[in-house]
Coordinates of C-alpha atoms and ligand atoms in Angstrom, one line a residue:
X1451 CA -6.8 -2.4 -16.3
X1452 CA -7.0 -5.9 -18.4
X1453 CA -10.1 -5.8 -20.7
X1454 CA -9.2 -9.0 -22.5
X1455 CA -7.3 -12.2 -21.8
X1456 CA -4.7 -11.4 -24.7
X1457 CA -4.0 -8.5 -22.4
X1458 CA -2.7 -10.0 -19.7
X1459 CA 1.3 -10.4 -19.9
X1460 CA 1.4 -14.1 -19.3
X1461 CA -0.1 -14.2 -23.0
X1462 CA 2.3 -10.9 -24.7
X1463 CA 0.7 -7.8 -23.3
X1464 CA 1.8 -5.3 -21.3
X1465 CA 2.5 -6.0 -17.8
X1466 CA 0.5 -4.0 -15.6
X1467 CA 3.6 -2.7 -13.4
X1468 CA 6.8 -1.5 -15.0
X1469 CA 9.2 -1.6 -12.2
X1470 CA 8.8 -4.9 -9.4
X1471 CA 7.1 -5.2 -6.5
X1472 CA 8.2 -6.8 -3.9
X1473 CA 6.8 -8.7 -0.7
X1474 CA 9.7 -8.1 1.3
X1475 CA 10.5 -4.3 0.6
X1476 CA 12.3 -2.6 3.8
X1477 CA 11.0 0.4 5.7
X1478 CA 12.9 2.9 5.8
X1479 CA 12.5 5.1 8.7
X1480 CA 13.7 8.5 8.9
X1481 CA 17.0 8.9 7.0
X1482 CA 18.2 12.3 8.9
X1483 CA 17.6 10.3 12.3
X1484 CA 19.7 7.3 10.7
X1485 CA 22.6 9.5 9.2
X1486 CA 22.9 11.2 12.6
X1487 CA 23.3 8.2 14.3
X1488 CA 25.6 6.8 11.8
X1489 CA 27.9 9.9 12.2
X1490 CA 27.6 9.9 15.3
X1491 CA 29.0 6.2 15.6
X1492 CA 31.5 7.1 13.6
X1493 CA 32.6 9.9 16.0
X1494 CA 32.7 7.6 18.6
X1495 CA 34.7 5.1 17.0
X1496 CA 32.7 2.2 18.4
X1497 CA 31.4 -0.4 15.7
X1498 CA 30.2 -3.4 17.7
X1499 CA 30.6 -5.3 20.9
X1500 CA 27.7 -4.4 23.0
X1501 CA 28.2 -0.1 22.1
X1502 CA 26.0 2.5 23.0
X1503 CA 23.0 1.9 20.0
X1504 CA 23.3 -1.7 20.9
X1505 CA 22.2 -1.4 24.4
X1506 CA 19.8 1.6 23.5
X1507 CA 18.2 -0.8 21.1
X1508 CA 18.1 -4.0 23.6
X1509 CA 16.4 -1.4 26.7
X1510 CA 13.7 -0.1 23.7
X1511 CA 12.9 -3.1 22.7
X1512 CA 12.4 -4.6 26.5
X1513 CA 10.4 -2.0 27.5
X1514 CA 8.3 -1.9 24.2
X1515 CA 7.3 -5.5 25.4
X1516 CA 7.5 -5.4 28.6
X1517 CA 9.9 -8.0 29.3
X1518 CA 12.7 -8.5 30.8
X1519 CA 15.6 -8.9 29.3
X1520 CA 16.6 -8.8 25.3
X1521 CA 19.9 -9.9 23.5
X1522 CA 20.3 -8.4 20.4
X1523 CA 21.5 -10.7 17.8
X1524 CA 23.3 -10.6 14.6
X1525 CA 20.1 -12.3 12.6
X1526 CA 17.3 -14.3 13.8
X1527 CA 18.5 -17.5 12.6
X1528 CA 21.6 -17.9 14.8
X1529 CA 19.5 -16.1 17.7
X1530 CA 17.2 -19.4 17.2
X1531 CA 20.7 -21.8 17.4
X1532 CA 21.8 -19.8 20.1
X1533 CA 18.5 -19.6 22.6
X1534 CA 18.2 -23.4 21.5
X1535 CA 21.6 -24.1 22.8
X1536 CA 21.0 -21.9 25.7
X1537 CA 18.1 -23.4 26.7
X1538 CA 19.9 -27.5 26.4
X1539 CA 17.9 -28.7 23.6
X1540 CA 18.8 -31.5 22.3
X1541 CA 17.5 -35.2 20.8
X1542 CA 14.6 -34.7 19.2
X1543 CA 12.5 -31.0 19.2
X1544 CA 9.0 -30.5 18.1
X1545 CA 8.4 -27.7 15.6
X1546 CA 6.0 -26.8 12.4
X1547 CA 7.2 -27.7 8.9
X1548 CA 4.8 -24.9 7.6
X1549 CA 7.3 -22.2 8.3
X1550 CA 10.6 -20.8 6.7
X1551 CA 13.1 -23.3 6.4
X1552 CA 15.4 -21.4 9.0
X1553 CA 13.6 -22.5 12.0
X1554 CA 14.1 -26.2 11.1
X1555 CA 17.9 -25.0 9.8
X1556 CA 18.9 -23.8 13.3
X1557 CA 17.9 -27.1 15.4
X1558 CA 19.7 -29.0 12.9
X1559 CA 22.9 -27.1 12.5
X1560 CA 23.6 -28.3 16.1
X1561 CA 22.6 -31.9 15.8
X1562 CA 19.3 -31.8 16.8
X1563 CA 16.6 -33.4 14.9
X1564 CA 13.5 -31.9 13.9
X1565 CA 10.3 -33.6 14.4
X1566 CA 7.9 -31.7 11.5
X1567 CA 4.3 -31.7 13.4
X1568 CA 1.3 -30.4 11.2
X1569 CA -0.9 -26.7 11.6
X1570 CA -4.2 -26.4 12.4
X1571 CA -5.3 -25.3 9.2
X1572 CA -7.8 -22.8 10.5
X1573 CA -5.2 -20.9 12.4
X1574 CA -1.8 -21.6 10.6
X1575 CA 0.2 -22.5 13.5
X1576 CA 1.0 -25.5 15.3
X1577 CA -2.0 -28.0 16.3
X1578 CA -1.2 -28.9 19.9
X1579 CA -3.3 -32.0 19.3
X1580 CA -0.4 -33.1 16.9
X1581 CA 2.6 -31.8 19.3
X1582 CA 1.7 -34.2 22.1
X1583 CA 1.0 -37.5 19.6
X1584 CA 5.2 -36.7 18.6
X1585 CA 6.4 -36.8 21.9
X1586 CA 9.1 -39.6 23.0
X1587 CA 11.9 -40.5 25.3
X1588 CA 14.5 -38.5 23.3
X1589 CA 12.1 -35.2 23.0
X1590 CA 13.2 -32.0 24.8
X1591 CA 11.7 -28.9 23.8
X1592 CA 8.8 -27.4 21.4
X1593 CA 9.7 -24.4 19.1
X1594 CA 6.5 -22.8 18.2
X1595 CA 6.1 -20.3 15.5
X1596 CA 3.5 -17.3 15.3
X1597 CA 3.2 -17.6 11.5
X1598 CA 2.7 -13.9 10.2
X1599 CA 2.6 -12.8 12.9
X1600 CA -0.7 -15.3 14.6
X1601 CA 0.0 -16.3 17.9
X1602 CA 0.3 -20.0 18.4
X1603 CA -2.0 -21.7 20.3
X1604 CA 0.3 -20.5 23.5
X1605 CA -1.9 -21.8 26.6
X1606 CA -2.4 -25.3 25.2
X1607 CA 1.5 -25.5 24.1
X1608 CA 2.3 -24.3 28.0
X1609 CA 0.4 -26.8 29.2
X1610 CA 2.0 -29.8 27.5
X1611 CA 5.4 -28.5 28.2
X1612 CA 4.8 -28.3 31.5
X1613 CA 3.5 -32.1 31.7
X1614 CA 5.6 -33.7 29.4
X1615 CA 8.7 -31.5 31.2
X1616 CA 9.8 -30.2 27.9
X1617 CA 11.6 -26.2 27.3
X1618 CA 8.6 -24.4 24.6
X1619 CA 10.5 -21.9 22.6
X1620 CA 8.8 -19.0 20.3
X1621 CA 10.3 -18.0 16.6
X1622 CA 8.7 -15.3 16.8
X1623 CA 10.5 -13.6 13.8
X1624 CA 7.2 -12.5 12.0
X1625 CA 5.3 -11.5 16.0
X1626 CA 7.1 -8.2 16.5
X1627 CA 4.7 -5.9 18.1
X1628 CA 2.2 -8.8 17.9
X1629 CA 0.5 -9.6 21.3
X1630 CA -1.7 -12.7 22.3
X1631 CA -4.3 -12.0 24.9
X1632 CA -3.4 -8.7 25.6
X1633 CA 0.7 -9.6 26.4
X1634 CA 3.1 -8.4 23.9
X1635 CA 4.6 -11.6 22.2
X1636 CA 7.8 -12.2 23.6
X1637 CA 6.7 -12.5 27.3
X1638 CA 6.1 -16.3 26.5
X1639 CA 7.3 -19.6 26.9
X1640 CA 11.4 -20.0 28.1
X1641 CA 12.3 -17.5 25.5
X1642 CA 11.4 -16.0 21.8
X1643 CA 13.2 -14.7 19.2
X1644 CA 13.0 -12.1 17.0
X1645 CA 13.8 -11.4 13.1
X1646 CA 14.8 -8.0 12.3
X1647 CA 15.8 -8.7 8.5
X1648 CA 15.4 -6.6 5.7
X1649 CA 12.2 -7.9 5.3
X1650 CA 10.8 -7.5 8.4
X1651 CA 8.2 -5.0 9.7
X1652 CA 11.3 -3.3 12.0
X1653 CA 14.7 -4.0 10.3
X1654 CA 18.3 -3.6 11.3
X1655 CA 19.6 -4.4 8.2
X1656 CA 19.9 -8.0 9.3
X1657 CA 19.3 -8.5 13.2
X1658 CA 17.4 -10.6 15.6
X1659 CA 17.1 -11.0 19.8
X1660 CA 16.2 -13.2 21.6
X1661 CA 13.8 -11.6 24.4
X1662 CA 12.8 -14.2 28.1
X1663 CA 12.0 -12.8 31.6
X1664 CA 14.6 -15.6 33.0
X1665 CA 17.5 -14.1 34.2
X1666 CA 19.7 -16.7 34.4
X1667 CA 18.9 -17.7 31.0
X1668 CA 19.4 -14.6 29.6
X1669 CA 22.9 -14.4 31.4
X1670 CA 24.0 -17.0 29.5
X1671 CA 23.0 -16.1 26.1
X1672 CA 24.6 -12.9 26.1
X1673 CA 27.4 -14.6 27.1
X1674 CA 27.1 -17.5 24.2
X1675 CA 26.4 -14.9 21.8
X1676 CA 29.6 -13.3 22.9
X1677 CA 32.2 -16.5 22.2
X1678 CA 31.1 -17.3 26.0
X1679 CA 32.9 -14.7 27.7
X1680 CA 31.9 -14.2 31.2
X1681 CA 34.6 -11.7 31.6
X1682 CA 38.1 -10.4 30.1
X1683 CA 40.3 -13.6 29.3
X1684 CA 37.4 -16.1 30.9
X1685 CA 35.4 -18.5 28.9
X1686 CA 32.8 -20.2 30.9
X1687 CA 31.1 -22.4 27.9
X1688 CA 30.9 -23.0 24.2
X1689 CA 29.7 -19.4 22.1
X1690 CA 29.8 -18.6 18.6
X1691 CA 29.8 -14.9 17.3
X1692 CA 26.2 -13.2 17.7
X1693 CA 26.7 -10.0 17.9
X1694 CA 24.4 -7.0 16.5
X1695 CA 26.9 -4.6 15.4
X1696 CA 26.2 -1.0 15.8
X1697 CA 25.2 0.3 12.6
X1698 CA 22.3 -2.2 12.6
X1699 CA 21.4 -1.0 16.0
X1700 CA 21.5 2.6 14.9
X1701 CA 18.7 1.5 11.8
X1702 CA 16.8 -0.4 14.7
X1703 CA 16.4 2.4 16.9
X1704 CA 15.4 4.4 14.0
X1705 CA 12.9 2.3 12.6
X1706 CA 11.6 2.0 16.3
X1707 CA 10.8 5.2 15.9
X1708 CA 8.4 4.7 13.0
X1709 CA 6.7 1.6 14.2
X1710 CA 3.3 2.7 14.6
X1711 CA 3.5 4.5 11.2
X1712 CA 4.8 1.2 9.5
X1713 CA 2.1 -0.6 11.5
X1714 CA -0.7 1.6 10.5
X1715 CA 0.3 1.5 6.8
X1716 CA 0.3 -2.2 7.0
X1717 CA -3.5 -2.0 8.4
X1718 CA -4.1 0.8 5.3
X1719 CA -2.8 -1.9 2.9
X1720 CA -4.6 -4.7 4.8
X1721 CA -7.9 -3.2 4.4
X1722 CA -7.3 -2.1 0.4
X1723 CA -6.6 -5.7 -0.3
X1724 CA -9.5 -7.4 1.9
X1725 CA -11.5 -4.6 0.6
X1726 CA -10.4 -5.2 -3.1
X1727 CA -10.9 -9.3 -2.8
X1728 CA -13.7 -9.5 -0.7
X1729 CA -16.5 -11.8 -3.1
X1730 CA -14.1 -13.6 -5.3
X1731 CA -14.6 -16.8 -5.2
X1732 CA -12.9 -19.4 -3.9
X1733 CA -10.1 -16.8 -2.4
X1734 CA -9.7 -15.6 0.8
X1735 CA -7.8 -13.2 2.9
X1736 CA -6.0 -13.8 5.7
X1737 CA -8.1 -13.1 8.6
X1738 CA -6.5 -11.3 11.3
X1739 CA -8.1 -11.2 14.7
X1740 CA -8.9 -7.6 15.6
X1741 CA -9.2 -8.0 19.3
X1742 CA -4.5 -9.1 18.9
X1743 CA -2.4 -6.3 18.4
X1744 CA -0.8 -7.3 14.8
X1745 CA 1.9 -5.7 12.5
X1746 CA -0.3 -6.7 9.4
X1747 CA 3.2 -7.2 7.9
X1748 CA 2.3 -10.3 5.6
X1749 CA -1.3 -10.4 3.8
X1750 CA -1.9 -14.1 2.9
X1751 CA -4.4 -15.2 0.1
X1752 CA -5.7 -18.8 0.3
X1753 CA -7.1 -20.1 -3.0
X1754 CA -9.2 -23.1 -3.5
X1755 CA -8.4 -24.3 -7.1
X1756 CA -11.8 -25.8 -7.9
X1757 CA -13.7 -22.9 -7.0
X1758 CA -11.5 -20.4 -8.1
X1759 CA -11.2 -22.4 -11.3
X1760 CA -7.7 -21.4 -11.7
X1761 CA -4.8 -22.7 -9.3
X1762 CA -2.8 -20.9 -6.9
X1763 CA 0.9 -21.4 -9.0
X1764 CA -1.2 -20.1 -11.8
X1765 CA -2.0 -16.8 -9.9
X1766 CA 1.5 -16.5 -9.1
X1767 CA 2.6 -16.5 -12.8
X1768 CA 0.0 -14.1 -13.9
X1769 CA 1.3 -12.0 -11.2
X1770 CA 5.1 -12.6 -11.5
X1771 CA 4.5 -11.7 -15.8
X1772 CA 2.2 -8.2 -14.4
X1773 CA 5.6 -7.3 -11.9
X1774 CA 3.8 -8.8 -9.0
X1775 CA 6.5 -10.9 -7.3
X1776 CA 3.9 -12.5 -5.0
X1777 CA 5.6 -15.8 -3.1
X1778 CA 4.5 -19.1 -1.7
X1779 CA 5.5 -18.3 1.6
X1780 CA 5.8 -21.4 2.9
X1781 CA 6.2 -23.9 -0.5
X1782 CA 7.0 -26.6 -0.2
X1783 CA 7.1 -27.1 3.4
X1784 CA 10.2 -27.5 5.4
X1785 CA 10.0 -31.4 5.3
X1786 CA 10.3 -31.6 1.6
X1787 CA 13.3 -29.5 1.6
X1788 CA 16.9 -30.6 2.4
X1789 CA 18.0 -32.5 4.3
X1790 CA 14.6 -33.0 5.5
X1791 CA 13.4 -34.8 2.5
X1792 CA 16.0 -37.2 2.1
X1793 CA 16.4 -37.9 6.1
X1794 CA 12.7 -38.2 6.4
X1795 CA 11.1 -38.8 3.2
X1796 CA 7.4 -40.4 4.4
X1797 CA 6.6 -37.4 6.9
X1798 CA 4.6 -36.0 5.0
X1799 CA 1.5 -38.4 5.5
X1800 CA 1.3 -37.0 9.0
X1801 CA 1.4 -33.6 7.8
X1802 CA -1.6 -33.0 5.7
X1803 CA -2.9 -30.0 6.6
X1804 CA 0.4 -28.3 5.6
X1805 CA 0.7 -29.8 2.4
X1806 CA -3.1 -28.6 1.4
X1807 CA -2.5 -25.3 2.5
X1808 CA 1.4 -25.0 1.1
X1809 CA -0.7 -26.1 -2.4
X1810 CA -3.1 -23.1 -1.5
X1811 CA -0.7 -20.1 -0.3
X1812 CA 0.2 -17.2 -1.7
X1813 CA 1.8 -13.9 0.0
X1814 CA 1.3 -10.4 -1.7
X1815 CA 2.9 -7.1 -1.4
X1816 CA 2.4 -5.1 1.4
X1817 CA 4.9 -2.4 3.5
X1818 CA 5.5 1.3 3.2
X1819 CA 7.1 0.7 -0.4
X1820 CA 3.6 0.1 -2.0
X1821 CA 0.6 2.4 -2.7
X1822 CA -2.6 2.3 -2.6
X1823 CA -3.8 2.1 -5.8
X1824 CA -0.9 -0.3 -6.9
X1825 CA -2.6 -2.9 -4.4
X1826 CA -6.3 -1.8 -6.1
X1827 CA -4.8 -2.5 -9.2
X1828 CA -3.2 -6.2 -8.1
X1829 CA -6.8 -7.0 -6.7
X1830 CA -8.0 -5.9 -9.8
X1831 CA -5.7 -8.5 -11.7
X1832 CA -6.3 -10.9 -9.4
X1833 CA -10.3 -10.9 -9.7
X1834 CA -10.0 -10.9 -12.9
X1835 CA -7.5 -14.1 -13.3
X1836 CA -10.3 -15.9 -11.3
X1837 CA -13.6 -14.3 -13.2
X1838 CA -11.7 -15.6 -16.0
X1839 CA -10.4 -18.0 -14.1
X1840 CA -11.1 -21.2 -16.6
X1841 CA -10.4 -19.7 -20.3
X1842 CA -7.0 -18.4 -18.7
X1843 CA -6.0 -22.1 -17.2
X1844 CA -6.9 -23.7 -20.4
X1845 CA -5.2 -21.1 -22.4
X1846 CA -2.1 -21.2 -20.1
X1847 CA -1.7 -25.1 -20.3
X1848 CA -1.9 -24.8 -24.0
X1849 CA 0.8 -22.7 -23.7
X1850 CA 3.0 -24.7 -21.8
X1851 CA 2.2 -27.8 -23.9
X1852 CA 3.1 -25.8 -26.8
X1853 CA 6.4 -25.1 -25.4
X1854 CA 7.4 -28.6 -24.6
X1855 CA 6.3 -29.4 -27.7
X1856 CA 8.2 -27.0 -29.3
X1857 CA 11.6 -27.2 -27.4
X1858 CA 11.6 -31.0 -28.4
X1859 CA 11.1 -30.1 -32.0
X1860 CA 14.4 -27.9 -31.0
X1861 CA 16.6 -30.7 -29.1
X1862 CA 15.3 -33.4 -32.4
X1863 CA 18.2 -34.1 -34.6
X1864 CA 17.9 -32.4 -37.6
X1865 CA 16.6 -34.8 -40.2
Ligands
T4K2225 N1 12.0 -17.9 11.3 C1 11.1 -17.5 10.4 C2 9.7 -17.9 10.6 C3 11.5 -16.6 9.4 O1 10.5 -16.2 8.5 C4 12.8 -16.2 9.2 C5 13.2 -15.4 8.1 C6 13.7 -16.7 10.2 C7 13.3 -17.5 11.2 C8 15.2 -16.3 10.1 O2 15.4 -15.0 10.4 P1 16.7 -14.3 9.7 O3 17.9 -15.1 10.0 O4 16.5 -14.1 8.2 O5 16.8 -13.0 10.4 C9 13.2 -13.8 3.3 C10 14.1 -13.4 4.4 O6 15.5 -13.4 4.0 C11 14.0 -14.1 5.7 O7 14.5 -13.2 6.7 C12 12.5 -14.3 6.1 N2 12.4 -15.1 7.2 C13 11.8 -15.0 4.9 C14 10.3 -15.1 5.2 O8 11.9 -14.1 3.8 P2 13.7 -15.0 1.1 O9 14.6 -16.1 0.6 O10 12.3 -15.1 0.7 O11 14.3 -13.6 0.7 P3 14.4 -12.8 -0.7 O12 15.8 -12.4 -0.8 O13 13.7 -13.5 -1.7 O14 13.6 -11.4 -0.3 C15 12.2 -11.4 -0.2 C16 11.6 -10.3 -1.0 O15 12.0 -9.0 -0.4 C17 12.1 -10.2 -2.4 O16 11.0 -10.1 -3.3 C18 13.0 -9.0 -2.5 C19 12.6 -8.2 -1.4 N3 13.7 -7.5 -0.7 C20 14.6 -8.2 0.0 C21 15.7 -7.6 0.6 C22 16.6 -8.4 1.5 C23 13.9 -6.1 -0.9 O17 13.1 -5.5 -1.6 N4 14.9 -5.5 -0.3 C24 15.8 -6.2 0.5 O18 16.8 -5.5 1.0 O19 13.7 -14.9 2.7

């Protein structure tokens, strides 16, 4: 527990946490359960191309949602190029810039361009208002994204696809196990798609699917995802290699089996932290609607610099000296990354609710790697970087200016 300033580690003292925490630690399910499926693969002599665990893991994960069909995937971001592809998006598609930069990456990679449209900033998530000013002649599709795991606004974006005639896609990478009006995410729009990296609340390693109740359009991606095989020695259109291999199915299914655990812990955590910040000024949790199922697997902190009298990057380097490797998930905003920023370098003036809240954003440790009283002590820290909120900002600017002062004394020429 920090008494004084001096002791926080940003100034020389000890940090608070000897070995890192991370945001993104995996769960590990059970390890007997893994090592005798792993064996058991091994027995069999079948690594990849659609084996047993493969197609286990597809049937769970369709009947844990309910839908229809699911295509595993080798990672989430080519199951995003692939469903795009699938689904004939092309020209110009509609999509957040508030989201990791993969989503943007995957329309791209094929020629498409992305046209960055701005978050509600109460929800996070695309403002439909926005998505139907953006539309033109050359657009074709909408990719939404539940953002931690908050469903978009799904009815409205429906709606304008079906008017304006357009394909409405999910990345749905943070949603697993998320549901929106009582329906498990995945059962909406043409298709979603899934991350199951490291990272994620159920990982394979690295892994994704993509999940849709169309039949034909599921056809065809597990055809794409397979080189675009339709049978032995026939091609029937362009495919790329997608394929889950086993072994990531194998940690899937086991992890699958330890969802609800993971879930609940992520609830635990949830609570500690909203427990442990409720009151501090100007900083607030993530709210997560209780009436939605949710994996709880990100907990978000927005901080408003003026009342917290201490800014958000400042936070983060308090944390980041204590071993708290908190990140700004989503800084800067796709559009100000590249290409983006170069290609389209005035978007951002019609997106700026994401650069207030990409100033404002910070993403904290959660998962089945962290205890309880480590996140009672990182609330702990964090209340009292903002009690102390404006000694510490003065005192950390000082120190800065101190350091550019003094690395120019270094690079002077010696007199
Ligand atoms: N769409 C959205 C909305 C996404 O968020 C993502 C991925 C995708 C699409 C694409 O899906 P994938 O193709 O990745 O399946 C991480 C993940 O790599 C990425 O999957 C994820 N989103 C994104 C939000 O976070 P980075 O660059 O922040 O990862 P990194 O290496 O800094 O790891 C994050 C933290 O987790 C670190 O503090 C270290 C810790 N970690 C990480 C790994 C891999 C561990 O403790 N153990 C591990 O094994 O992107």
């Amino acid at each position: 527990m920090k008494t004084r300033i001096s002791d926080l580690a940003v100034f020389g003292g000890a940090p608070c946490f000897s070995d890192q925490l991370h945001v993104g630690r995996p769960n590990i399910g059970n390890r007997e359960s893994l090592m005798r499926r792993i064996n058991d693969m091994l027995d069999r002599r079948w690594l990849t191309n659609r084996g047993l665990y493969v197609q286990e893991f597809e049937n769970e994960v369709a009947k844990l949602l309910g839908v229809e069909h699911c295509i595993a995937i080798c990672n989430g971001t080519v199951a995003l190029e692939i469903a795009a592809r699938a689904l004939g998006l092309c020209g110009e598609v509609i999509l957040p810039s508030f989201t990791f930069v993969a989503t943007a990456h995957a329309l791209m990679w094929q020629g498409i361009t992305p046209v960055f449209c701005d978050i509600d900033t109460k929800t996070f998530v695309l403002d439909p208002r926005r998505v139907e000013e953006l539309i033109t002649p050359k657009t074709t599709g909408i990719v939404g994204v539940h953002l931690w795991g908050i469903p978009c606004a799904i009815r409205e974006l429906s709606a304008i696809a079906r008017k304006h005639r357009l394909k409405l896609m999910f990345d749905a990478a943070h949603a697993f196990a998320c549901s929106f009006e009582g329906i498990a995410i995945g059962n909406f729009g043409d298709a979603e798609v899934f991350s199951f990296h490291a990272t994620k609340i159920l990982n394979t390693f690295e892994g994704g699917a993509i999940v849709t109740n169309n039949s034909e359009l599921a056809a065809k991606i597990r055809s794409m995802k397979n080189f675009g095989f339709s049978g032995y020695d026939e091609v029937s259109w362009l495919g790329t290699n997608g394929k889950m291999s086993e072994i990531s199915a194998a940690m899937g299914l086991t992890g699958l089996e330890s969802l609800d655990e993971f879930i609940r812990v992520n609830l635990r955590n949830y609570e500690v932290y909203r427990c442990g910040l409720e009151g501090v000024s100007g900083l607030q949790v993530l709210t997560y609607d209780i009436s939605r199922r949710s994996n709880f697997q990100y907990v978000a902190i927005e901080i408003d610099e003026i009342a917290a009298g201490i800014s958000r990057n400042q936070v983060m380097e308090i944390l980041w000296a204590e071993n708290v490797l908190a990140r700004r998930y989503f800084y800067p905003g796709c559009h100000r990354m590249e290409p983006y920023g170069t290609l389209m370098p005035d978007v951002g003036s019609r997106l700026s609710g994401t650069e207030w809240l990409a100033q404002r954003i910070l993403v904290l440790p959660t998962g089945t790697a962290i205890q309880r009283d480590d996140i009672e002590k990182i609330c702990d820290l964090i209340r009292f970087s903002v009690v102390h909120g404006g000694e510490i900002a003065t005192k950390m600017k000082a120190n800065v200016f101190q350091a550019v002062v003094l690395n120019q004394g270094d690079s002077c020429p010696a007199a």
